[in-house]
């Protein structure tokens, strides 16, 4: 069984069984839209975060990071437009009082894409197709806008004046801190400000496991460019321009056509990207996913149609992943222009601008690209893409070794005759460099299967021959092949296997 045959419910069960993800508060029956990462899952999640931060912040001269609060001054959300416009269409069942997300019920019943569908269109379709409540077939009310922000109260008084919101995106904290960052960090345009952190949305209908939850994490960058430079991006090299990517354009969607491969250069010419900076960051994120091992055939770009653009966006392109429940967004990237800084200038009464040395003028930088990555959706896509079940009781998680919660497992064949002690020595040596465990329980075959299931790329077996010739058996998760290897070159060999410099066949003769 591969990811093409598995359902999202089976993936959720697999994640629970292997300690990747648990439903939150399960002892009380669970809490819809909330999930906890277990002992294995938290390691994968932290590894994804750190690889993203390294690639997009630490290793770049032009991006700095912040770590802001999840509750901010409520005016931030008034200024950003979220208080007035951050809504989804909601319908009520007149009979059983269930609350239903308008675009979802249309998508489920009519099997048509519904991104950005207006209240009017939903009402017309519900009427035309006589759509009723999926639970009790009761009549539905007209669709109305429902605000997705979680409210709370700050301080000991519980009234409208103390109302605050849990942030629905990390981006606004970057905008609200824009002056504090630029005044303290001597940044020169173009530059980015990045943040990783929790976001909260009171989704009408959380579904598809981690895909649509009520508490999740985002990894976002706001990339600021001089307004006169929006149309030229020196970071777009020939190599990037010639890269062909599967893209579903606005035209394809309007004409009901399939996505096709287009080079970044041609996509820019056809105005699929609103500007070249956005094309550059989409390319980098797409590459980041490929480097982490996602199969290219399971990724595509989707251009937002004009009628579905968010209130702040001049243009937007998503990265979609082919989930068991269809192609869905895992990353969004919008050209936000000067919308947010202008709004905060207006609401705070303080210009959110910087001084341009060249023209000796104050300018409002243009957010040419906002790479917005959902961490949990990245996690879900990586796990699904790595999932394989060659036989009923044998699951292999072929996850990138850099993300594996355990990178090396050391198995003493037996506990006696000094074998366990030798295995402990090897464990101590490998644990300096790799996340290593020692596993003594059960047959070696069972131990291999346990490790395959949680994605451990390398298992080392220590046996009687080890004492004679200082060699161990290395077993490779992905090919299930085994070879003997000298202990003194073990560390170097594993490092090369992880970086794909060599394959298991290069280590030695395959043993049965
Ligand atoms: N700052 C822009 C922004 O927040 P978005 O498209 O609403 O844009 C960006 O969200 C990303 O956040 C999405 O591509 C997705 O990966 C993630 N995301 C959004 N809502 C989510 C939810 N309910 N559950 C899990 N991830 C979500």
XYZ file of N, CA, C and O and ligand atoms in Angstrom, residues 33 82 86 101 168-172 175 199-201 203 206-207 209-220 222 304 310 312 316 318-319 329-334 336 370-378, ligand 1:
231
model
N -10.384 19.702 16.252
C -9.497 20.722 15.666
C -8.219 20.957 16.457
O -7.461 21.866 16.125
N -8.682 42.051 9.772
C -9.178 40.736 10.200
C -10.493 40.828 10.977
O -11.338 39.944 10.871
N -12.052 38.690 8.147
C -11.479 37.345 8.232
C -12.594 36.338 8.532
O -12.793 35.907 9.671
N -20.012 24.698 7.061
C -19.243 25.655 6.257
C -19.737 25.598 4.820
O -19.723 24.535 4.181
N -4.549 35.074 14.226
C -4.891 34.087 13.205
C -3.775 33.896 12.184
O -3.862 33.028 11.307
N -2.741 34.737 12.240
C -1.553 34.577 11.377
C -0.390 35.217 12.126
O -0.583 36.143 12.931
N 0.821 34.733 11.867
C 1.986 35.334 12.560
C 2.378 36.650 11.877
O 3.019 37.503 12.484
N 1.971 36.821 10.616
C 2.408 37.957 9.793
C 2.196 39.317 10.458
O 3.081 40.171 10.427
N 0.993 39.511 11.066
C 0.698 40.864 11.582
C 1.661 41.305 12.660
O 1.902 42.499 12.846
N 4.444 42.964 10.994
C 4.123 44.334 10.564
C 4.087 45.285 11.760
O 4.590 46.408 11.680
N -0.602 29.913 15.420
C -1.710 30.735 14.937
C -2.996 29.973 15.286
O -2.971 28.744 15.445
N -4.082 30.727 15.430
C -5.336 30.126 15.895
C -6.488 30.577 15.000
O -6.606 31.776 14.708
N -7.294 29.642 14.556
C -8.481 29.996 13.767
C -9.644 29.130 14.234
O -9.506 27.898 14.281
N -12.019 27.515 13.149
C -12.557 26.938 11.910
C -13.967 26.399 12.144
O -14.224 25.732 13.154
N -13.311 21.925 11.315
C -11.969 21.362 11.196
C -12.074 19.988 10.546
O -13.006 19.241 10.862
N -11.180 19.655 9.620
C -11.286 18.318 9.025
C -9.982 17.918 8.362
O -9.068 18.735 8.253
N -7.825 15.765 9.494
C -6.744 15.570 10.472
C -5.988 16.883 10.664
O -6.601 17.917 10.894
N -4.662 16.900 10.537
C -3.885 18.119 10.796
C -4.135 19.205 9.756
O -3.753 20.350 9.952
N -4.757 18.823 8.618
C -4.836 19.770 7.499
C -5.594 21.038 7.882
O -5.157 22.142 7.577
N -6.719 20.879 8.515
C -7.488 22.064 8.921
C -7.773 21.948 10.402
O -8.708 21.295 10.828
N -6.911 22.558 11.214
C -7.097 22.485 12.657
C -7.348 23.887 13.195
O -7.327 24.859 12.449
N -7.610 23.967 14.481
C -7.943 25.277 15.063
C -6.720 25.930 15.699
O -6.699 27.138 15.925
N -5.718 25.126 16.042
C -4.441 25.666 16.530
C -3.356 25.025 15.691
O -3.302 23.799 15.575
N -2.520 25.834 15.064
C -1.477 25.290 14.189
C -0.288 26.233 14.220
O -0.317 27.256 14.905
N 0.752 25.868 13.492
C 1.938 26.736 13.485
C 2.215 27.219 12.076
O 1.987 26.498 11.104
N 2.733 28.438 11.994
C 3.123 29.000 10.689
C 4.604 29.373 10.717
O 5.157 29.722 11.768
N 5.218 29.306 9.544
C 6.595 29.781 9.369
C 6.482 30.817 8.247
O 6.193 30.442 7.105
N 6.621 32.092 8.594
C 6.309 33.141 7.606
C 7.459 34.142 7.454
O 8.204 34.414 8.405
N 7.930 38.146 5.746
C 7.461 39.294 4.977
C 8.708 39.854 4.302
O 9.672 40.231 4.986
N -3.843 32.020 -7.664
C -5.178 32.402 -7.179
C -5.934 33.148 -8.272
O -5.347 33.970 -8.990
N -7.285 37.367 -1.196
C -7.551 37.910 0.135
C -7.598 39.435 0.037
O -7.042 40.018 -0.908
N -6.019 41.744 1.277
C -4.743 42.479 1.264
C -3.872 42.165 0.044
O -2.836 42.779 -0.149
N -1.468 36.113 -5.699
C -1.101 35.050 -4.749
C -0.905 33.734 -5.504
O -1.642 33.438 -6.446
N -0.147 29.560 -4.584
C 0.005 28.531 -3.539
C 0.915 27.412 -4.024
O 1.049 27.205 -5.236
N 1.471 26.669 -3.075
C 2.020 25.348 -3.406
C 0.997 24.349 -2.885
O 0.606 24.413 -1.719
N -3.769 23.160 -0.660
C -2.700 24.118 -0.341
C -1.880 23.709 0.892
O -2.435 23.408 1.937
N -0.535 23.732 0.714
C 0.318 23.585 1.906
C 1.115 24.861 2.168
O 1.693 25.036 3.228
N 1.154 25.752 1.158
C 1.941 26.985 1.281
C 1.237 28.072 0.491
O 0.728 27.817 -0.601
N 1.216 29.282 1.049
C 0.638 30.401 0.299
C 1.682 31.504 0.193
O 2.496 31.686 1.102
N 1.670 32.227 -0.949
C 2.642 33.315 -1.087
C 1.957 34.480 -1.798
O 1.575 34.370 -2.958
N 1.779 35.595 -1.052
C 1.027 36.723 -1.614
C 1.910 37.949 -1.780
O 2.887 38.135 -1.042
N 1.614 41.476 -0.913
C 0.722 42.250 -0.039
C 0.877 43.743 -0.271
O 0.222 44.549 0.406
N 5.294 37.118 0.406
C 5.041 36.661 1.782
C 5.010 35.139 1.777
O 3.936 34.530 1.670
N 6.185 34.489 1.849
C 6.147 33.025 1.939
C 5.500 32.633 3.266
O 6.015 32.961 4.323
N 4.361 31.951 3.196
C 3.626 31.584 4.400
C 3.455 30.070 4.428
O 2.689 29.504 3.650
N 4.221 29.444 5.312
C 4.254 27.981 5.347
C 3.573 27.447 6.596
O 3.979 27.790 7.707
N 2.549 26.653 6.420
C 1.947 25.972 7.561
C 2.845 24.810 7.953
O 3.137 23.942 7.131
N 3.283 24.827 9.210
C 4.206 23.783 9.673
C 3.505 22.425 9.733
O 4.072 21.403 9.328
N 2.277 22.431 10.215
C 1.565 21.155 10.379
C 1.211 20.536 9.022
O 1.238 19.325 8.858
N 0.907 21.411 8.048
C 0.622 20.873 6.701
C 1.905 20.343 6.062
O 1.870 19.358 5.318
N 3.043 20.988 6.346
C 4.328 20.476 5.837
C 4.587 19.103 6.457
O 4.962 18.146 5.771
N -0.202 35.311 6.428
C -0.876 34.711 5.338
C -1.715 33.577 5.740
O -1.898 33.290 6.905
P -3.135 31.606 4.746
O -3.187 31.086 3.343
O -4.410 31.898 5.439
O -2.198 32.896 4.675
C -0.983 30.245 5.290
O -2.302 30.579 5.631
C -0.689 28.787 5.568
O -1.055 28.461 6.913
C -1.481 27.823 4.701
O -0.846 27.593 3.460
C -1.474 26.566 5.562
O -0.267 25.857 5.356
C -1.507 27.113 6.971
N -2.893 27.067 7.516
C -3.869 27.975 7.340
N -4.991 27.616 7.986
C -4.721 26.431 8.581
C -5.486 25.528 9.410
N -6.734 25.788 9.773
N -4.881 24.395 9.848
C -3.599 24.116 9.512
N -2.839 24.938 8.748
C -3.381 26.075 8.283
